[in-house]
Amino acid sequence: LMFSLSSVFFAGCGGSFVGVAQVKLNESATLPCVNQCAGRVEWTCVASKEVVAQCDQNICKEERGYKLGSEKIRAGDLSLTITSADFRKKGFYTCDCNGVTVCLVSLRIECKFVPVKINPNESLLLEVPVREPVEVIYNSTDAAGSSSKQICTVDGRSLRYTAEYKERVSLVCAVRVQEVMPSDGGIYIIRDTKNKEIVQTFSVTVHGRLFLS
């Protein structure tokens, strides 16, 4: 079904420019569009159908976090700037000139990779950089073989956990795994539960001796 809808949408755009803008989380992003337009320019988020920026000659109206310059438009540059790209803003955007789509651009957010070295008995902090519902997945890489399991889910500032991690997991703008053991080394993934997109990946190495109290 998704493939069919995509095919119809692209066909409807005719000869318009199709592009991709990929940036890191919270960085500025430019959705490219070069075209001569003497009238009204509109950028629309496809998912929400919201017009995020529009210019009609010298008068521009922009939603917060979006920028579209009339001087650049007169020079043939219809590109839209997103001042801080996050997962709420990702997806497809169309640029229309006088009601005709001239550009279709996809905004993508890069997954951040974070290497972590930690000693046994210390606490592991896994930053959760978004407010959207996410899950924390642990992929083991120990000598016993690889395995994958969900540790917990995070929705806004609430936390639900599996019984195994009840006494070891807490949320402080990050997921904290307490009293790390050598067997906790591996890959920890923060994944958006709605879109199943990876937000952040932690490669955790536990080194040093484990001292028992």
mmCIF file with all atom_site columns, C-alpha atoms in Angstrom:
data_model
loop_
_atom_site.group_PDB
_atom_site.id
_atom_site.type_symbol
_atom_site.label_atom_id
_atom_site.label_alt_id
_atom_site.label_comp_id
_atom_site.label_asym_id
_atom_site.label_entity_id
_atom_site.label_seq_id
_atom_site.pdbx_PDB_ins_code
_atom_site.Cartn_x
_atom_site.Cartn_y
_atom_site.Cartn_z
_atom_site.occupancy
_atom_site.B_iso_or_equiv
_atom_site.pdbx_formal_charge
_atom_site.auth_seq_id
_atom_site.auth_comp_id
_atom_site.auth_asym_id
_atom_site.auth_atom_id
_atom_site.pdbx_PDB_model_num
ATOM 1   C CA . LEU A 1 1   ? 0.000  0.000   0.000   1.00 0.00 ? 1   LEU A CA 1
ATOM 2   C CA . MET A 1 2   ? 2.832  2.408   0.841   1.00 0.00 ? 2   MET A CA 1
ATOM 3   C CA . PHE A 1 3   ? 4.519  1.703   -2.488  1.00 0.00 ? 3   PHE A CA 1
ATOM 4   C CA . SER A 1 4   ? 1.299  2.355   -4.386  1.00 0.00 ? 4   SER A CA 1
ATOM 5   C CA . LEU A 1 5   ? 0.666  5.671   -2.628  1.00 0.00 ? 5   LEU A CA 1
ATOM 6   C CA . SER A 1 6   ? 4.244  6.810   -3.255  1.00 0.00 ? 6   SER A CA 1
ATOM 7   C CA . SER A 1 7   ? 3.948  5.968   -6.941  1.00 0.00 ? 7   SER A CA 1
ATOM 8   C CA . VAL A 1 8   ? 0.765  8.002   -7.298  1.00 0.00 ? 8   VAL A CA 1
ATOM 9   C CA . PHE A 1 9   ? 2.220  10.972  -5.437  1.00 0.00 ? 9   PHE A CA 1
ATOM 10  C CA . PHE A 1 10  ? 5.426  11.122  -7.470  1.00 0.00 ? 10  PHE A CA 1
ATOM 11  C CA . ALA A 1 11  ? 3.493  10.795  -10.693 1.00 0.00 ? 11  ALA A CA 1
ATOM 12  C CA . GLY A 1 12  ? 1.303  13.722  -9.658  1.00 0.00 ? 12  GLY A CA 1
ATOM 13  C CA . CYS A 1 13  ? 4.361  15.945  -9.307  1.00 0.00 ? 13  CYS A CA 1
ATOM 14  C CA . GLY A 1 14  ? 5.112  15.693  -13.007 1.00 0.00 ? 14  GLY A CA 1
ATOM 15  C CA . GLY A 1 15  ? 8.495  17.201  -13.866 1.00 0.00 ? 15  GLY A CA 1
ATOM 16  C CA . SER A 1 16  ? 9.147  18.739  -10.450 1.00 0.00 ? 16  SER A CA 1
ATOM 17  C CA . PHE A 1 17  ? 12.543 18.498  -8.729  1.00 0.00 ? 17  PHE A CA 1
ATOM 18  C CA . VAL A 1 18  ? 12.810 15.685  -6.165  1.00 0.00 ? 18  VAL A CA 1
ATOM 19  C CA . GLY A 1 19  ? 15.501 16.067  -3.512  1.00 0.00 ? 19  GLY A CA 1
ATOM 20  C CA . VAL A 1 20  ? 16.693 14.914  -0.089  1.00 0.00 ? 20  VAL A CA 1
ATOM 21  C CA . ALA A 1 21  ? 18.040 16.974  2.808   1.00 0.00 ? 21  ALA A CA 1
ATOM 22  C CA . GLN A 1 22  ? 19.733 14.947  5.550   1.00 0.00 ? 22  GLN A CA 1
ATOM 23  C CA . VAL A 1 23  ? 20.990 16.601  8.742   1.00 0.00 ? 23  VAL A CA 1
ATOM 24  C CA . LYS A 1 24  ? 21.816 15.819  12.353  1.00 0.00 ? 24  LYS A CA 1
ATOM 25  C CA . LEU A 1 25  ? 19.186 16.274  15.049  1.00 0.00 ? 25  LEU A CA 1
ATOM 26  C CA . ASN A 1 26  ? 18.562 19.941  15.992  1.00 0.00 ? 26  ASN A CA 1
ATOM 27  C CA . GLU A 1 27  ? 20.831 21.287  13.227  1.00 0.00 ? 27  GLU A CA 1
ATOM 28  C CA . SER A 1 28  ? 19.725 23.803  10.601  1.00 0.00 ? 28  SER A CA 1
ATOM 29  C CA . ALA A 1 29  ? 18.445 22.234  7.370   1.00 0.00 ? 29  ALA A CA 1
ATOM 30  C CA . THR A 1 30  ? 17.959 23.682  3.897   1.00 0.00 ? 30  THR A CA 1
ATOM 31  C CA . LEU A 1 31  ? 15.385 22.086  1.604   1.00 0.00 ? 31  LEU A CA 1
ATOM 32  C CA . PRO A 1 32  ? 16.728 22.911  -1.870  1.00 0.00 ? 32  PRO A CA 1
ATOM 33  C CA . CYS A 1 33  ? 14.546 24.277  -4.649  1.00 0.00 ? 33  CYS A CA 1
ATOM 34  C CA . VAL A 1 34  ? 15.802 26.344  -7.582  1.00 0.00 ? 34  VAL A CA 1
ATOM 35  C CA . ASN A 1 35  ? 13.127 27.712  -9.897  1.00 0.00 ? 35  ASN A CA 1
ATOM 36  C CA . GLN A 1 36  ? 11.945 31.020  -11.294 1.00 0.00 ? 36  GLN A CA 1
ATOM 37  C CA . CYS A 1 37  ? 8.639  32.064  -9.752  1.00 0.00 ? 37  CYS A CA 1
ATOM 38  C CA . ALA A 1 38  ? 7.094  35.492  -10.296 1.00 0.00 ? 38  ALA A CA 1
ATOM 39  C CA . GLY A 1 39  ? 4.043  34.882  -8.105  1.00 0.00 ? 39  GLY A CA 1
ATOM 40  C CA . ARG A 1 40  ? 3.124  33.055  -4.923  1.00 0.00 ? 40  ARG A CA 1
ATOM 41  C CA . VAL A 1 41  ? 5.557  30.562  -3.361  1.00 0.00 ? 41  VAL A CA 1
ATOM 42  C CA . GLU A 1 42  ? 4.282  28.057  -0.796  1.00 0.00 ? 42  GLU A CA 1
ATOM 43  C CA . TRP A 1 43  ? 6.052  25.325  1.157   1.00 0.00 ? 43  TRP A CA 1
ATOM 44  C CA . THR A 1 44  ? 3.764  22.632  2.574   1.00 0.00 ? 44  THR A CA 1
ATOM 45  C CA . CYS A 1 45  ? 4.439  19.714  4.918   1.00 0.00 ? 45  CYS A CA 1
ATOM 46  C CA . VAL A 1 46  ? 2.925  16.719  3.118   1.00 0.00 ? 46  VAL A CA 1
ATOM 47  C CA . ALA A 1 47  ? 2.065  14.734  6.272   1.00 0.00 ? 47  ALA A CA 1
ATOM 48  C CA . SER A 1 48  ? 0.155  17.498  8.056   1.00 0.00 ? 48  SER A CA 1
ATOM 49  C CA . LYS A 1 49  ? -0.861 19.441  4.903   1.00 0.00 ? 49  LYS A CA 1
ATOM 50  C CA . GLU A 1 50  ? 0.203  22.577  6.788   1.00 0.00 ? 50  GLU A CA 1
ATOM 51  C CA . VAL A 1 51  ? 1.615  25.543  4.845   1.00 0.00 ? 51  VAL A CA 1
ATOM 52  C CA . VAL A 1 52  ? 4.797  26.257  6.810   1.00 0.00 ? 52  VAL A CA 1
ATOM 53  C CA . ALA A 1 53  ? 6.031  29.221  4.739   1.00 0.00 ? 53  ALA A CA 1
ATOM 54  C CA . GLN A 1 54  ? 4.701  31.377  1.913   1.00 0.00 ? 54  GLN A CA 1
ATOM 55  C CA . CYS A 1 55  ? 5.771  34.468  0.013   1.00 0.00 ? 55  CYS A CA 1
ATOM 56  C CA . ASP A 1 56  ? 3.748  36.619  -2.372  1.00 0.00 ? 56  ASP A CA 1
ATOM 57  C CA . GLN A 1 57  ? 6.134  39.128  -3.941  1.00 0.00 ? 57  GLN A CA 1
ATOM 58  C CA . ASN A 1 58  ? 7.643  41.033  -0.969  1.00 0.00 ? 58  ASN A CA 1
ATOM 59  C CA . ILE A 1 59  ? 5.315  39.757  1.756   1.00 0.00 ? 59  ILE A CA 1
ATOM 60  C CA . CYS A 1 60  ? 6.287  36.532  3.521   1.00 0.00 ? 60  CYS A CA 1
ATOM 61  C CA . LYS A 1 61  ? 4.516  34.558  6.237   1.00 0.00 ? 61  LYS A CA 1
ATOM 62  C CA . GLU A 1 62  ? 6.379  31.802  8.029   1.00 0.00 ? 62  GLU A CA 1
ATOM 63  C CA . GLU A 1 63  ? 5.577  29.410  10.836  1.00 0.00 ? 63  GLU A CA 1
ATOM 64  C CA . ARG A 1 64  ? 8.006  29.344  13.745  1.00 0.00 ? 64  ARG A CA 1
ATOM 65  C CA . GLY A 1 65  ? 11.218 27.524  12.852  1.00 0.00 ? 65  GLY A CA 1
ATOM 66  C CA . TYR A 1 66  ? 10.878 28.029  9.072   1.00 0.00 ? 66  TYR A CA 1
ATOM 67  C CA . LYS A 1 67  ? 12.486 30.739  6.924   1.00 0.00 ? 67  LYS A CA 1
ATOM 68  C CA . LEU A 1 68  ? 11.825 31.782  3.316   1.00 0.00 ? 68  LEU A CA 1
ATOM 69  C CA . GLY A 1 69  ? 13.434 34.937  1.896   1.00 0.00 ? 69  GLY A CA 1
ATOM 70  C CA . SER A 1 70  ? 11.782 37.142  -0.738  1.00 0.00 ? 70  SER A CA 1
ATOM 71  C CA . GLU A 1 71  ? 15.152 38.395  -2.039  1.00 0.00 ? 71  GLU A CA 1
ATOM 72  C CA . LYS A 1 72  ? 16.349 34.837  -2.656  1.00 0.00 ? 72  LYS A CA 1
ATOM 73  C CA . ILE A 1 73  ? 13.079 34.028  -4.402  1.00 0.00 ? 73  ILE A CA 1
ATOM 74  C CA . ARG A 1 74  ? 13.564 36.890  -6.853  1.00 0.00 ? 74  ARG A CA 1
ATOM 75  C CA . ALA A 1 75  ? 16.976 35.386  -7.665  1.00 0.00 ? 75  ALA A CA 1
ATOM 76  C CA . GLY A 1 76  ? 15.371 32.000  -8.394  1.00 0.00 ? 76  GLY A CA 1
ATOM 77  C CA . ASP A 1 77  ? 16.226 30.345  -5.075  1.00 0.00 ? 77  ASP A CA 1
ATOM 78  C CA . LEU A 1 78  ? 13.036 29.033  -3.470  1.00 0.00 ? 78  LEU A CA 1
ATOM 79  C CA . SER A 1 79  ? 14.870 26.963  -0.834  1.00 0.00 ? 79  SER A CA 1
ATOM 80  C CA . LEU A 1 80  ? 13.287 26.618  2.607   1.00 0.00 ? 80  LEU A CA 1
ATOM 81  C CA . THR A 1 81  ? 15.386 26.811  5.780   1.00 0.00 ? 81  THR A CA 1
ATOM 82  C CA . ILE A 1 82  ? 14.400 24.881  8.903   1.00 0.00 ? 82  ILE A CA 1
ATOM 83  C CA . THR A 1 83  ? 16.260 26.458  11.809  1.00 0.00 ? 83  THR A CA 1
ATOM 84  C CA . SER A 1 84  ? 16.291 23.355  14.026  1.00 0.00 ? 84  SER A CA 1
ATOM 85  C CA . ALA A 1 85  ? 15.441 19.996  12.466  1.00 0.00 ? 85  ALA A CA 1
ATOM 86  C CA . ASP A 1 86  ? 13.815 17.424  14.726  1.00 0.00 ? 86  ASP A CA 1
ATOM 87  C CA . PHE A 1 87  ? 11.731 14.291  14.248  1.00 0.00 ? 87  PHE A CA 1
ATOM 88  C CA . ARG A 1 88  ? 8.477  16.253  14.294  1.00 0.00 ? 88  ARG A CA 1
ATOM 89  C CA . LYS A 1 89  ? 9.623  18.157  11.194  1.00 0.00 ? 89  LYS A CA 1
ATOM 90  C CA . LYS A 1 90  ? 10.988 15.230  9.193   1.00 0.00 ? 90  LYS A CA 1
ATOM 91  C CA . GLY A 1 91  ? 9.223  13.936  6.081   1.00 0.00 ? 91  GLY A CA 1
ATOM 92  C CA . PHE A 1 92  ? 8.227  15.268  2.675   1.00 0.00 ? 92  PHE A CA 1
ATOM 93  C CA . TYR A 1 93  ? 7.696  18.930  1.794   1.00 0.00 ? 93  TYR A CA 1
ATOM 94  C CA . THR A 1 94  ? 6.393  20.411  -1.452  1.00 0.00 ? 94  THR A CA 1
ATOM 95  C CA . CYS A 1 95  ? 7.201  23.811  -2.900  1.00 0.00 ? 95  CYS A CA 1
ATOM 96  C CA . ASP A 1 96  ? 4.475  25.298  -5.098  1.00 0.00 ? 96  ASP A CA 1
ATOM 97  C CA . CYS A 1 97  ? 4.738  28.231  -7.496  1.00 0.00 ? 97  CYS A CA 1
ATOM 98  C CA . ASN A 1 98  ? 1.309  29.725  -8.170  1.00 0.00 ? 98  ASN A CA 1
ATOM 99  C CA . GLY A 1 99  ? -0.334 26.449  -7.141  1.00 0.00 ? 99  GLY A CA 1
ATOM 100 C CA . VAL A 1 100 ? 1.929  24.193  -9.232  1.00 0.00 ? 100 VAL A CA 1
ATOM 101 C CA . THR A 1 101 ? 4.375  21.868  -7.448  1.00 0.00 ? 101 THR A CA 1
ATOM 102 C CA . VAL A 1 102 ? 7.935  22.581  -8.578  1.00 0.00 ? 102 VAL A CA 1
ATOM 103 C CA . CYS A 1 103 ? 9.902  20.764  -5.850  1.00 0.00 ? 103 CYS A CA 1
ATOM 104 C CA . LEU A 1 104 ? 9.419  17.762  -3.585  1.00 0.00 ? 104 LEU A CA 1
ATOM 105 C CA . VAL A 1 105 ? 12.042 17.404  -0.851  1.00 0.00 ? 105 VAL A CA 1
ATOM 106 C CA . SER A 1 106 ? 12.419 14.811  1.894   1.00 0.00 ? 106 SER A CA 1
ATOM 107 C CA . LEU A 1 107 ? 13.893 15.909  5.235   1.00 0.00 ? 107 LEU A CA 1
ATOM 108 C CA . ARG A 1 108 ? 15.732 13.102  7.020   1.00 0.00 ? 108 ARG A CA 1
ATOM 109 C CA . ILE A 1 109 ? 17.360 13.096  10.450  1.00 0.00 ? 109 ILE A CA 1
ATOM 110 C CA . GLU A 1 110 ? 20.659 11.249  10.821  1.00 0.00 ? 110 GLU A CA 1
ATOM 111 C CA . CYS A 1 111 ? 21.007 8.637   13.539  1.00 0.00 ? 111 CYS A CA 1
ATOM 112 C CA . LYS A 1 112 ? 23.650 9.657   16.090  1.00 0.00 ? 112 LYS A CA 1
ATOM 113 C CA . PHE A 1 113 ? 26.286 7.055   17.057  1.00 0.00 ? 113 PHE A CA 1
ATOM 114 C CA . VAL A 1 114 ? 27.795 7.400   20.545  1.00 0.00 ? 114 VAL A CA 1
ATOM 115 C CA . PRO A 1 115 ? 30.706 5.218   21.763  1.00 0.00 ? 115 PRO A CA 1
ATOM 116 C CA . VAL A 1 116 ? 30.693 4.710   25.551  1.00 0.00 ? 116 VAL A CA 1
ATOM 117 C CA . LYS A 1 117 ? 33.373 3.221   27.816  1.00 0.00 ? 117 LYS A CA 1
ATOM 118 C CA . ILE A 1 118 ? 32.314 2.465   31.368  1.00 0.00 ? 118 ILE A CA 1
ATOM 119 C CA . ASN A 1 119 ? 33.556 0.570   34.419  1.00 0.00 ? 119 ASN A CA 1
ATOM 120 C CA . PRO A 1 120 ? 31.640 -2.179  36.225  1.00 0.00 ? 120 PRO A CA 1
ATOM 121 C CA . ASN A 1 121 ? 29.271 -0.979  38.999  1.00 0.00 ? 121 ASN A CA 1
ATOM 122 C CA . GLU A 1 122 ? 28.934 2.457   37.384  1.00 0.00 ? 122 GLU A CA 1
ATOM 123 C CA . SER A 1 123 ? 25.652 3.793   35.967  1.00 0.00 ? 123 SER A CA 1
ATOM 124 C CA . LEU A 1 124 ? 25.098 3.900   32.215  1.00 0.00 ? 124 LEU A CA 1
ATOM 125 C CA . LEU A 1 125 ? 23.219 6.987   30.963  1.00 0.00 ? 125 LEU A CA 1
ATOM 126 C CA . LEU A 1 126 ? 21.448 6.701   27.607  1.00 0.00 ? 126 LEU A CA 1
ATOM 127 C CA . GLU A 1 127 ? 20.360 10.160  26.470  1.00 0.00 ? 127 GLU A CA 1
ATOM 128 C CA . VAL A 1 128 ? 16.849 10.407  25.009  1.00 0.00 ? 128 VAL A CA 1
ATOM 129 C CA . PRO A 1 129 ? 17.055 13.476  22.723  1.00 0.00 ? 129 PRO A CA 1
ATOM 130 C CA . VAL A 1 130 ? 13.400 13.510  21.607  1.00 0.00 ? 130 VAL A CA 1
ATOM 131 C CA . ARG A 1 131 ? 10.005 13.765  23.335  1.00 0.00 ? 131 ARG A CA 1
ATOM 132 C CA . GLU A 1 132 ? 8.309  11.356  20.938  1.00 0.00 ? 132 GLU A CA 1
ATOM 133 C CA . PRO A 1 133 ? 7.621  7.829   22.283  1.00 0.00 ? 133 PRO A CA 1
ATOM 134 C CA . VAL A 1 134 ? 10.738 5.655   21.991  1.00 0.00 ? 134 VAL A CA 1
ATOM 135 C CA . GLU A 1 135 ? 11.906 2.219   23.037  1.00 0.00 ? 135 GLU A CA 1
ATOM 136 C CA . VAL A 1 136 ? 15.347 1.196   24.287  1.00 0.00 ? 136 VAL A CA 1
ATOM 137 C CA . ILE A 1 137 ? 16.650 -1.986  22.688  1.00 0.00 ? 137 ILE A CA 1
ATOM 138 C CA . TYR A 1 138 ? 19.713 -3.855  23.940  1.00 0.00 ? 138 TYR A CA 1
ATOM 139 C CA . ASN A 1 139 ? 21.748 -5.990  21.542  1.00 0.00 ? 139 ASN A CA 1
ATOM 140 C CA . SER A 1 140 ? 24.195 -8.209  23.420  1.00 0.00 ? 140 SER A CA 1
ATOM 141 C CA . THR A 1 141 ? 27.627 -8.901  21.934  1.00 0.00 ? 141 THR A CA 1
ATOM 142 C CA . ASP A 1 142 ? 29.110 -11.137 24.646  1.00 0.00 ? 142 ASP A CA 1
ATOM 143 C CA . ALA A 1 143 ? 30.865 -14.466 24.168  1.00 0.00 ? 143 ALA A CA 1
ATOM 144 C CA . ALA A 1 144 ? 27.646 -16.404 24.753  1.00 0.00 ? 144 ALA A CA 1
ATOM 145 C CA . GLY A 1 145 ? 26.292 -15.127 21.452  1.00 0.00 ? 145 GLY A CA 1
ATOM 146 C CA . SER A 1 146 ? 24.254 -12.223 20.189  1.00 0.00 ? 146 SER A CA 1
ATOM 147 C CA . SER A 1 147 ? 20.737 -11.472 21.413  1.00 0.00 ? 147 SER A CA 1
ATOM 148 C CA . SER A 1 148 ? 18.292 -8.575  21.251  1.00 0.00 ? 148 SER A CA 1
ATOM 149 C CA . LYS A 1 149 ? 15.656 -7.441  23.748  1.00 0.00 ? 149 LYS A CA 1
ATOM 150 C CA . GLN A 1 150 ? 13.649 -4.389  24.705  1.00 0.00 ? 150 GLN A CA 1
ATOM 151 C CA . ILE A 1 151 ? 14.690 -2.836  28.029  1.00 0.00 ? 151 ILE A CA 1
ATOM 152 C CA . CYS A 1 152 ? 12.007 -0.179  28.386  1.00 0.00 ? 152 CYS A CA 1
ATOM 153 C CA . THR A 1 153 ? 9.819  2.343   26.590  1.00 0.00 ? 153 THR A CA 1
ATOM 154 C CA . VAL A 1 154 ? 9.776  6.109   27.135  1.00 0.00 ? 154 VAL A CA 1
ATOM 155 C CA . ASP A 1 155 ? 6.765  8.299   26.372  1.00 0.00 ? 155 ASP A CA 1
ATOM 156 C CA . GLY A 1 156 ? 7.449  11.986  27.001  1.00 0.00 ? 156 GLY A CA 1
ATOM 157 C CA . ARG A 1 157 ? 8.621  11.939  30.606  1.00 0.00 ? 157 ARG A CA 1
ATOM 158 C CA . SER A 1 158 ? 6.985  8.687   31.691  1.00 0.00 ? 158 SER A CA 1
ATOM 159 C CA . LEU A 1 159 ? 8.753  5.335   31.865  1.00 0.00 ? 159 LEU A CA 1
ATOM 160 C CA . ARG A 1 160 ? 7.604  1.730   31.605  1.00 0.00 ? 160 ARG A CA 1
ATOM 161 C CA . TYR A 1 161 ? 10.044 -1.094  32.160  1.00 0.00 ? 161 TYR A CA 1
ATOM 162 C CA . THR A 1 162 ? 10.310 -4.865  32.139  1.00 0.00 ? 162 THR A CA 1
ATOM 163 C CA . ALA A 1 163 ? 10.406 -6.622  35.521  1.00 0.00 ? 163 ALA A CA 1
ATOM 164 C CA . GLU A 1 164 ? 14.034 -7.639  35.040  1.00 0.00 ? 164 GLU A CA 1
ATOM 165 C CA . TYR A 1 165 ? 15.161 -3.989  34.952  1.00 0.00 ? 165 TYR A CA 1
ATOM 166 C CA . LYS A 1 166 ? 12.724 -2.585  37.585  1.00 0.00 ? 166 LYS A CA 1
ATOM 167 C CA . GLU A 1 167 ? 15.423 -1.711  40.144  1.00 0.00 ? 167 GLU A CA 1
ATOM 168 C CA . ARG A 1 168 ? 18.049 -0.583  37.626  1.00 0.00 ? 168 ARG A CA 1
ATOM 169 C CA . VAL A 1 169 ? 16.285 1.771   35.205  1.00 0.00 ? 169 VAL A CA 1
ATOM 170 C CA . SER A 1 170 ? 15.217 5.388   35.872  1.00 0.00 ? 170 SER A CA 1
ATOM 171 C CA . LEU A 1 171 ? 14.545 8.436   33.670  1.00 0.00 ? 171 LEU A CA 1
ATOM 172 C CA . VAL A 1 172 ? 16.453 11.733  34.090  1.00 0.00 ? 172 VAL A CA 1
ATOM 173 C CA . CYS A 1 173 ? 16.246 13.181  30.554  1.00 0.00 ? 173 CYS A CA 1
ATOM 174 C CA . ALA A 1 174 ? 18.039 9.930   29.854  1.00 0.00 ? 174 ALA A CA 1
ATOM 175 C CA . VAL A 1 175 ? 17.593 6.260   30.632  1.00 0.00 ? 175 VAL A CA 1
ATOM 176 C CA . ARG A 1 176 ? 19.889 5.227   33.490  1.00 0.00 ? 176 ARG A CA 1
ATOM 177 C CA . VAL A 1 177 ? 21.036 1.604   33.798  1.00 0.00 ? 177 VAL A CA 1
ATOM 178 C CA . GLN A 1 178 ? 22.535 1.188   37.267  1.00 0.00 ? 178 GLN A CA 1
ATOM 179 C CA . GLU A 1 179 ? 25.289 -1.149  38.462  1.00 0.00 ? 179 GLU A CA 1
ATOM 180 C CA . VAL A 1 180 ? 26.599 -2.042  35.034  1.00 0.00 ? 180 VAL A CA 1
ATOM 181 C CA . MET A 1 181 ? 28.188 -5.476  34.706  1.00 0.00 ? 181 MET A CA 1
ATOM 182 C CA . PRO A 1 182 ? 30.594 -6.763  32.038  1.00 0.00 ? 182 PRO A CA 1
ATOM 183 C CA . SER A 1 183 ? 27.683 -8.662  30.479  1.00 0.00 ? 183 SER A CA 1
ATOM 184 C CA . ASP A 1 184 ? 25.903 -5.325  29.858  1.00 0.00 ? 184 ASP A CA 1
ATOM 185 C CA . GLY A 1 185 ? 28.344 -4.397  27.099  1.00 0.00 ? 185 GLY A CA 1
ATOM 186 C CA . GLY A 1 186 ? 26.893 -4.185  23.591  1.00 0.00 ? 186 GLY A CA 1
ATOM 187 C CA . ILE A 1 187 ? 24.731 -1.964  21.412  1.00 0.00 ? 187 ILE A CA 1
ATOM 188 C CA . TYR A 1 188 ? 21.905 0.118   22.887  1.00 0.00 ? 188 TYR A CA 1
ATOM 189 C CA . ILE A 1 189 ? 19.409 1.592   20.432  1.00 0.00 ? 189 ILE A CA 1
ATOM 190 C CA . ILE A 1 190 ? 16.940 4.431   21.006  1.00 0.00 ? 190 ILE A CA 1
ATOM 191 C CA . ARG A 1 191 ? 14.143 3.882   18.468  1.00 0.00 ? 191 ARG A CA 1
ATOM 192 C CA . ASP A 1 192 ? 11.033 5.898   17.637  1.00 0.00 ? 192 ASP A CA 1
ATOM 193 C CA . THR A 1 193 ? 8.134  3.525   18.362  1.00 0.00 ? 193 THR A CA 1
ATOM 194 C CA . LYS A 1 194 ? 5.732  5.173   15.901  1.00 0.00 ? 194 LYS A CA 1
ATOM 195 C CA . ASN A 1 195 ? 7.936  5.228   12.797  1.00 0.00 ? 195 ASN A CA 1
ATOM 196 C CA . LYS A 1 196 ? 10.393 2.504   13.889  1.00 0.00 ? 196 LYS A CA 1
ATOM 197 C CA . GLU A 1 197 ? 13.277 4.875   13.128  1.00 0.00 ? 197 GLU A CA 1
ATOM 198 C CA . ILE A 1 198 ? 16.542 4.736   15.065  1.00 0.00 ? 198 ILE A CA 1
ATOM 199 C CA . VAL A 1 199 ? 17.178 8.030   16.859  1.00 0.00 ? 199 VAL A CA 1
ATOM 200 C CA . GLN A 1 200 ? 20.459 7.248   18.580  1.00 0.00 ? 200 GLN A CA 1
ATOM 201 C CA . THR A 1 201 ? 22.814 4.285   18.956  1.00 0.00 ? 201 THR A CA 1
ATOM 202 C CA . PHE A 1 202 ? 25.229 3.678   21.848  1.00 0.00 ? 202 PHE A CA 1
ATOM 203 C CA . SER A 1 203 ? 28.126 1.238   21.555  1.00 0.00 ? 203 SER A CA 1
ATOM 204 C CA . VAL A 1 204 ? 28.905 0.339   25.176  1.00 0.00 ? 204 VAL A CA 1
ATOM 205 C CA . THR A 1 205 ? 32.158 -1.261  26.295  1.00 0.00 ? 205 THR A CA 1
ATOM 206 C CA . VAL A 1 206 ? 32.475 -2.340  29.934  1.00 0.00 ? 206 VAL A CA 1
ATOM 207 C CA . HIS A 1 207 ? 36.097 -2.644  31.001  1.00 0.00 ? 207 HIS A CA 1
ATOM 208 C CA . GLY A 1 208 ? 37.897 -3.192  34.292  1.00 0.00 ? 208 GLY A CA 1
ATOM 209 C CA . ARG A 1 209 ? 37.280 -5.668  37.096  1.00 0.00 ? 209 ARG A CA 1
ATOM 210 C CA . LEU A 1 210 ? 33.936 -6.174  38.800  1.00 0.00 ? 210 LEU A CA 1
ATOM 211 C CA . PHE A 1 211 ? 34.234 -5.581  42.552  1.00 0.00 ? 211 PHE A CA 1
ATOM 212 C CA . LEU A 1 212 ? 31.515 -7.151  44.675  1.00 0.00 ? 212 LEU A CA 1
ATOM 213 C CA . SER A 1 213 ? 30.458 -5.397  47.875  1.00 0.00 ? 213 SER A CA 1
#
